[in-house]
Amino acid sequence: MMKNTLGDLNNLLFAQLEKLGDDDLNGEEMDAEIRRAEAMAKVGEQIIKTGELQLKAMMHMDEYGYDRKKAVPEMLEVRGGGGELSVEVATGGS
């Protein structure tokens, strides 16, 4: 089950890479896998860019501080637990 983390994205991309290396795929199946891989790469690139933006926002907030009373955009929501902070990457899935 995917949790929509960057680790999940990494695993998904490597699984697709393995499919592309499958010698048992015929020409039509290989073409379909290539199209799927291209689409996955494009979506993955956007997810990574979103993560980079979130990291930059967190670094900015860490450096300059922020008022916890003001709402942080949901996409940049920070969750604390046990003294550690984690940034949730909003990808639209569950």
CSV table of N, CA and C in Angstrom, one decimal:
chain,number,residue,atom,x,y,z
A,1,MET,N,0.8,-1.2,0.0
A,1,MET,CA,0.0,0.0,0.0
A,1,MET,C,0.9,1.2,0.0
A,2,MET,N,0.6,2.1,-0.9
A,2,MET,CA,1.5,3.3,-1.0
A,2,MET,C,1.0,4.4,0.0
A,3,LYS,N,2.0,5.0,0.6
A,3,LYS,CA,1.7,6.1,1.6
A,3,LYS,C,2.1,7.5,0.9
A,4,ASN,N,2.5,7.4,-0.3
A,4,ASN,CA,2.8,8.7,-1.0
A,4,ASN,C,4.0,9.4,-0.4
A,5,THR,N,5.1,8.7,-0.1
A,5,THR,CA,6.3,9.3,0.4
A,5,THR,C,7.3,9.3,-0.8
A,6,LEU,N,8.4,10.0,-0.6
A,6,LEU,CA,9.4,10.0,-1.6
A,6,LEU,C,10.1,8.7,-1.7
A,7,GLY,N,10.1,7.9,-0.6
A,7,GLY,CA,10.6,6.6,-0.6
A,7,GLY,C,9.8,5.6,-1.4
A,8,ASP,N,8.4,5.8,-1.3
A,8,ASP,CA,7.5,5.0,-2.2
A,8,ASP,C,7.7,5.4,-3.7
A,9,LEU,N,7.9,6.7,-4.0
A,9,LEU,CA,8.2,7.1,-5.3
A,9,LEU,C,9.5,6.4,-5.8
A,10,ASN,N,10.5,6.4,-5.0
A,10,ASN,CA,11.8,5.8,-5.4
A,10,ASN,C,11.6,4.3,-5.7
A,11,ASN,N,10.9,3.6,-4.8
A,11,ASN,CA,10.6,2.2,-5.1
A,11,ASN,C,9.8,1.9,-6.3
A,12,LEU,N,8.8,2.8,-6.6
A,12,LEU,CA,8.0,2.6,-7.8
A,12,LEU,C,8.8,2.8,-9.0
A,13,LEU,N,9.7,3.8,-9.0
A,13,LEU,CA,10.5,4.1,-10.2
A,13,LEU,C,11.5,3.0,-10.5
A,14,PHE,N,12.0,2.4,-9.4
A,14,PHE,CA,13.0,1.3,-9.6
A,14,PHE,C,12.2,0.0,-10.1
A,15,ALA,N,11.0,-0.2,-9.6
A,15,ALA,CA,10.2,-1.3,-10.1
A,15,ALA,C,9.9,-1.1,-11.6
A,16,GLN,N,9.6,0.1,-12.0
A,16,GLN,CA,9.4,0.3,-13.4
A,16,GLN,C,10.6,0.1,-14.3
A,17,LEU,N,11.8,0.5,-13.7
A,17,LEU,CA,13.0,0.2,-14.4
A,17,LEU,C,13.2,-1.3,-14.6
A,18,GLU,N,12.9,-2.1,-13.6
A,18,GLU,CA,13.0,-3.5,-13.7
A,18,GLU,C,12.1,-4.0,-14.9
A,19,LYS,N,10.9,-3.5,-14.9
A,19,LYS,CA,10.0,-3.9,-16.0
A,19,LYS,C,10.5,-3.6,-17.4
A,20,LEU,N,11.2,-2.5,-17.5
A,20,LEU,CA,11.8,-2.1,-18.8
A,20,LEU,C,12.9,-3.0,-19.2
A,21,GLY,N,13.5,-3.7,-18.2
A,21,GLY,CA,14.6,-4.6,-18.5
A,21,GLY,C,14.1,-6.0,-18.7
A,22,ASP,N,12.8,-6.3,-18.7
A,22,ASP,CA,12.2,-7.6,-18.9
A,22,ASP,C,12.4,-8.1,-20.3
A,23,ASP,N,13.2,-9.1,-20.5
A,23,ASP,CA,13.4,-9.6,-21.9
A,23,ASP,C,12.2,-10.3,-22.5
A,24,ASP,N,11.2,-10.7,-21.6
A,24,ASP,CA,10.1,-11.4,-22.1
A,24,ASP,C,9.0,-10.6,-22.7
A,25,LEU,N,9.1,-9.3,-22.6
A,25,LEU,CA,8.1,-8.4,-23.2
A,25,LEU,C,8.3,-8.3,-24.7
A,26,ASN,N,7.1,-8.4,-25.4
A,26,ASN,CA,7.1,-8.3,-26.8
A,26,ASN,C,7.1,-6.8,-27.2
A,27,GLY,N,7.2,-6.5,-28.4
A,27,GLY,CA,7.3,-5.1,-28.9
A,27,GLY,C,6.2,-4.2,-28.4
A,28,GLU,N,5.0,-4.7,-28.5
A,28,GLU,CA,3.8,-3.9,-28.1
A,28,GLU,C,3.8,-3.6,-26.6
A,29,GLU,N,4.1,-4.7,-25.8
A,29,GLU,CA,4.2,-4.6,-24.4
A,29,GLU,C,5.3,-3.7,-23.9
A,30,MET,N,6.4,-3.7,-24.6
A,30,MET,CA,7.6,-2.9,-24.3
A,30,MET,C,7.2,-1.4,-24.6
A,31,ASP,N,6.5,-1.2,-25.7
A,31,ASP,CA,6.1,0.2,-26.0
A,31,ASP,C,5.2,0.8,-24.9
A,32,ALA,N,4.3,-0.1,-24.4
A,32,ALA,CA,3.3,0.3,-23.4
A,32,ALA,C,4.1,0.6,-22.1
A,33,GLU,N,5.1,-0.2,-21.8
A,33,GLU,CA,5.9,0.1,-20.5
A,33,GLU,C,6.8,1.3,-20.7
A,34,ILE,N,7.2,1.6,-21.9
A,34,ILE,CA,8.0,2.8,-22.1
A,34,ILE,C,7.1,4.0,-21.9
A,35,ARG,N,5.9,4.0,-22.5
A,35,ARG,CA,5.0,5.1,-22.3
A,35,ARG,C,4.6,5.3,-20.8
A,36,ARG,N,4.4,4.2,-20.1
A,36,ARG,CA,4.1,4.2,-18.7
A,36,ARG,C,5.3,4.8,-17.9
A,37,ALA,N,6.5,4.4,-18.2
A,37,ALA,CA,7.7,4.9,-17.6
A,37,ALA,C,7.9,6.4,-17.8
A,38,GLU,N,7.6,6.9,-19.0
A,38,GLU,CA,7.7,8.3,-19.3
A,38,GLU,C,6.7,9.1,-18.5
A,39,ALA,N,5.5,8.6,-18.4
A,39,ALA,CA,4.5,9.3,-17.6
A,39,ALA,C,4.9,9.3,-16.1
A,40,MET,N,5.4,8.2,-15.6
A,40,MET,CA,5.8,8.1,-14.2
A,40,MET,C,6.9,9.0,-13.9
A,41,ALA,N,7.8,9.1,-14.9
A,41,ALA,CA,9.0,10.0,-14.7
A,41,ALA,C,8.5,11.5,-14.6
A,42,LYS,N,7.6,11.9,-15.5
A,42,LYS,CA,7.1,13.2,-15.4
A,42,LYS,C,6.3,13.6,-14.1
A,43,VAL,N,5.5,12.6,-13.7
A,43,VAL,CA,4.8,12.9,-12.4
A,43,VAL,C,5.8,12.9,-11.3
A,44,GLY,N,6.8,11.9,-11.3
A,44,GLY,CA,7.8,11.9,-10.2
A,44,GLY,C,8.6,13.2,-10.2
A,45,GLU,N,8.9,13.7,-11.3
A,45,GLU,CA,9.7,15.0,-11.3
A,45,GLU,C,8.9,16.1,-10.6
A,46,GLN,N,7.6,16.2,-10.8
A,46,GLN,CA,6.8,17.2,-10.2
A,46,GLN,C,6.7,17.0,-8.7
A,47,ILE,N,6.6,15.7,-8.3
A,47,ILE,CA,6.5,15.4,-6.9
A,47,ILE,C,7.8,15.8,-6.2
A,48,ILE,N,9.0,15.5,-6.8
A,48,ILE,CA,10.3,15.9,-6.3
A,48,ILE,C,10.4,17.4,-6.2
A,49,LYS,N,9.9,18.2,-7.2
A,49,LYS,CA,9.9,19.6,-7.2
A,49,LYS,C,9.1,20.2,-6.0
A,50,THR,N,7.9,19.5,-5.8
A,50,THR,CA,7.1,19.9,-4.7
A,50,THR,C,7.8,19.7,-3.4
A,51,GLY,N,8.5,18.6,-3.2
A,51,GLY,CA,9.3,18.3,-2.0
A,51,GLY,C,10.4,19.3,-1.8
A,52,GLU,N,11.1,19.7,-2.9
A,52,GLU,CA,12.1,20.7,-2.8
A,52,GLU,C,11.6,22.0,-2.3
A,53,LEU,N,10.4,22.4,-2.8
A,53,LEU,CA,9.8,23.7,-2.4
A,53,LEU,C,9.5,23.6,-0.9
A,54,GLN,N,8.9,22.5,-0.5
A,54,GLN,CA,8.6,22.3,0.9
A,54,GLN,C,9.8,22.4,1.8
A,55,LEU,N,10.9,21.8,1.3
A,55,LEU,CA,12.1,21.8,2.1
A,55,LEU,C,12.6,23.2,2.2
A,56,LYS,N,12.6,24.0,1.1
A,56,LYS,CA,13.1,25.4,1.1
A,56,LYS,C,12.2,26.2,2.1
A,57,ALA,N,10.9,26.0,2.0
A,57,ALA,CA,10.0,26.7,2.9
A,57,ALA,C,10.3,26.4,4.4
A,58,MET,N,10.6,25.1,4.7
A,58,MET,CA,10.9,24.7,6.1
A,58,MET,C,12.3,25.4,6.5
A,59,MET,N,13.2,25.4,5.6
A,59,MET,CA,14.5,26.0,5.9
A,59,MET,C,14.3,27.5,6.2
A,60,HIS,N,13.5,28.1,5.4
A,60,HIS,CA,13.2,29.6,5.5
A,60,HIS,C,12.5,29.8,6.9
A,61,MET,N,11.5,29.0,7.2
A,61,MET,CA,10.8,29.1,8.5
A,61,MET,C,11.8,28.9,9.6
A,62,ASP,N,12.7,27.9,9.5
A,62,ASP,CA,13.7,27.6,10.5
A,62,ASP,C,14.6,28.8,10.8
A,63,GLU,N,15.1,29.4,9.6
A,63,GLU,CA,16.0,30.5,9.7
A,63,GLU,C,15.4,31.7,10.3
A,64,TYR,N,14.2,32.1,9.8
A,64,TYR,CA,13.6,33.3,10.1
A,64,TYR,C,12.5,33.2,11.2
A,65,GLY,N,12.1,32.0,11.5
A,65,GLY,CA,11.0,31.8,12.4
A,65,GLY,C,9.6,32.1,11.8
A,66,TYR,N,8.6,31.7,12.4
A,66,TYR,CA,7.3,31.9,11.9
A,66,TYR,C,6.3,31.9,13.1
A,67,ASP,N,5.2,32.5,12.9
A,67,ASP,CA,4.2,32.7,13.9
A,67,ASP,C,3.2,31.5,13.8
A,68,ARG,N,3.3,30.6,14.8
A,68,ARG,CA,2.4,29.4,14.8
A,68,ARG,C,0.9,29.8,14.8
A,69,LYS,N,0.6,31.0,15.2
A,69,LYS,CA,-0.8,31.4,15.2
A,69,LYS,C,-1.3,31.6,13.8
A,70,LYS,N,-0.4,31.9,12.9
A,70,LYS,CA,-0.9,32.1,11.5
A,70,LYS,C,-0.9,30.7,10.8
A,71,ALA,N,-1.9,30.6,9.9
A,71,ALA,CA,-2.0,29.3,9.3
A,71,ALA,C,-0.9,29.1,8.2
A,72,VAL,N,-0.4,27.9,8.3
A,72,VAL,CA,0.6,27.5,7.3
A,72,VAL,C,-0.2,26.8,6.2
A,73,PRO,N,0.1,27.1,4.9
A,73,PRO,CA,-0.6,26.4,3.9
A,73,PRO,C,-0.6,24.9,4.1
A,74,GLU,N,-1.7,24.2,3.8
A,74,GLU,CA,-1.9,22.8,4.0
A,74,GLU,C,-0.8,22.0,3.4
A,75,MET,N,-0.4,22.4,2.2
A,75,MET,CA,0.7,21.7,1.5
A,75,MET,C,2.0,21.7,2.2
A,76,LEU,N,2.2,22.7,3.1
A,76,LEU,CA,3.4,22.9,3.8
A,76,LEU,C,3.2,22.6,5.3
A,77,GLU,N,2.1,21.9,5.6
A,77,GLU,CA,1.8,21.5,7.0
A,77,GLU,C,2.9,20.8,7.6
A,78,VAL,N,3.2,21.2,8.9
A,78,VAL,CA,4.3,20.5,9.6
A,78,VAL,C,3.6,19.8,10.8
A,79,ARG,N,4.1,18.5,11.0
A,79,ARG,CA,3.5,17.8,12.1
A,79,ARG,C,4.6,17.4,13.0
A,80,GLY,N,4.4,17.7,14.3
A,80,GLY,CA,5.4,17.4,15.3
A,80,GLY,C,5.0,16.1,16.1
A,81,GLY,N,6.0,15.4,16.5
A,81,GLY,CA,5.7,14.1,17.3
A,81,GLY,C,7.0,13.7,18.0
A,82,GLY,N,7.0,13.7,19.3
A,82,GLY,CA,8.1,13.3,20.0
A,82,GLY,C,9.3,14.1,19.8
A,83,GLY,N,9.2,15.4,19.6
A,83,GLY,CA,10.3,16.3,19.4
A,83,GLY,C,10.9,16.4,18.0
A,84,GLU,N,10.3,15.7,17.1
A,84,GLU,CA,10.8,15.8,15.7
A,84,GLU,C,9.7,16.3,14.8
A,85,LEU,N,10.1,17.0,13.8
A,85,LEU,CA,9.2,17.6,12.8
A,85,LEU,C,9.3,16.8,11.5
A,86,SER,N,8.2,16.6,10.9
A,86,SER,CA,8.2,16.0,9.5
A,86,SER,C,7.3,16.8,8.6
A,87,VAL,N,7.7,16.9,7.4
A,87,VAL,CA,6.9,17.6,6.4
A,87,VAL,C,6.1,16.6,5.6
A,88,GLU,N,4.8,16.8,5.5
A,88,GLU,CA,4.0,15.9,4.7
A,88,GLU,C,4.0,16.4,3.3
A,89,VAL,N,4.3,15.5,2.3
A,89,VAL,CA,4.2,15.9,0.9
A,89,VAL,C,2.8,15.6,0.4
A,90,ALA,N,2.1,16.6,0.1
A,90,ALA,CA,0.7,16.5,-0.4
A,90,ALA,C,0.7,16.1,-1.9
A,91,THR,N,0.3,14.8,-2.2
A,91,THR,CA,0.4,14.4,-3.6
A,91,THR,C,-1.0,14.1,-4.1
A,92,GLY,N,-2.0,14.3,-3.4
A,92,GLY,CA,-3.4,14.0,-3.8
A,92,GLY,C,-3.9,12.6,-3.6
A,93,GLY,N,-3.0,11.7,-3.2
A,93,GLY,CA,-3.4,10.3,-3.0
A,93,GLY,C,-3.6,10.1,-1.5
A,94,SER,N,-4.0,8.8,-1.2
A,94,SER,CA,-4.1,8.5,0.2
A,94,SER,C,-3.3,7.3,0.6
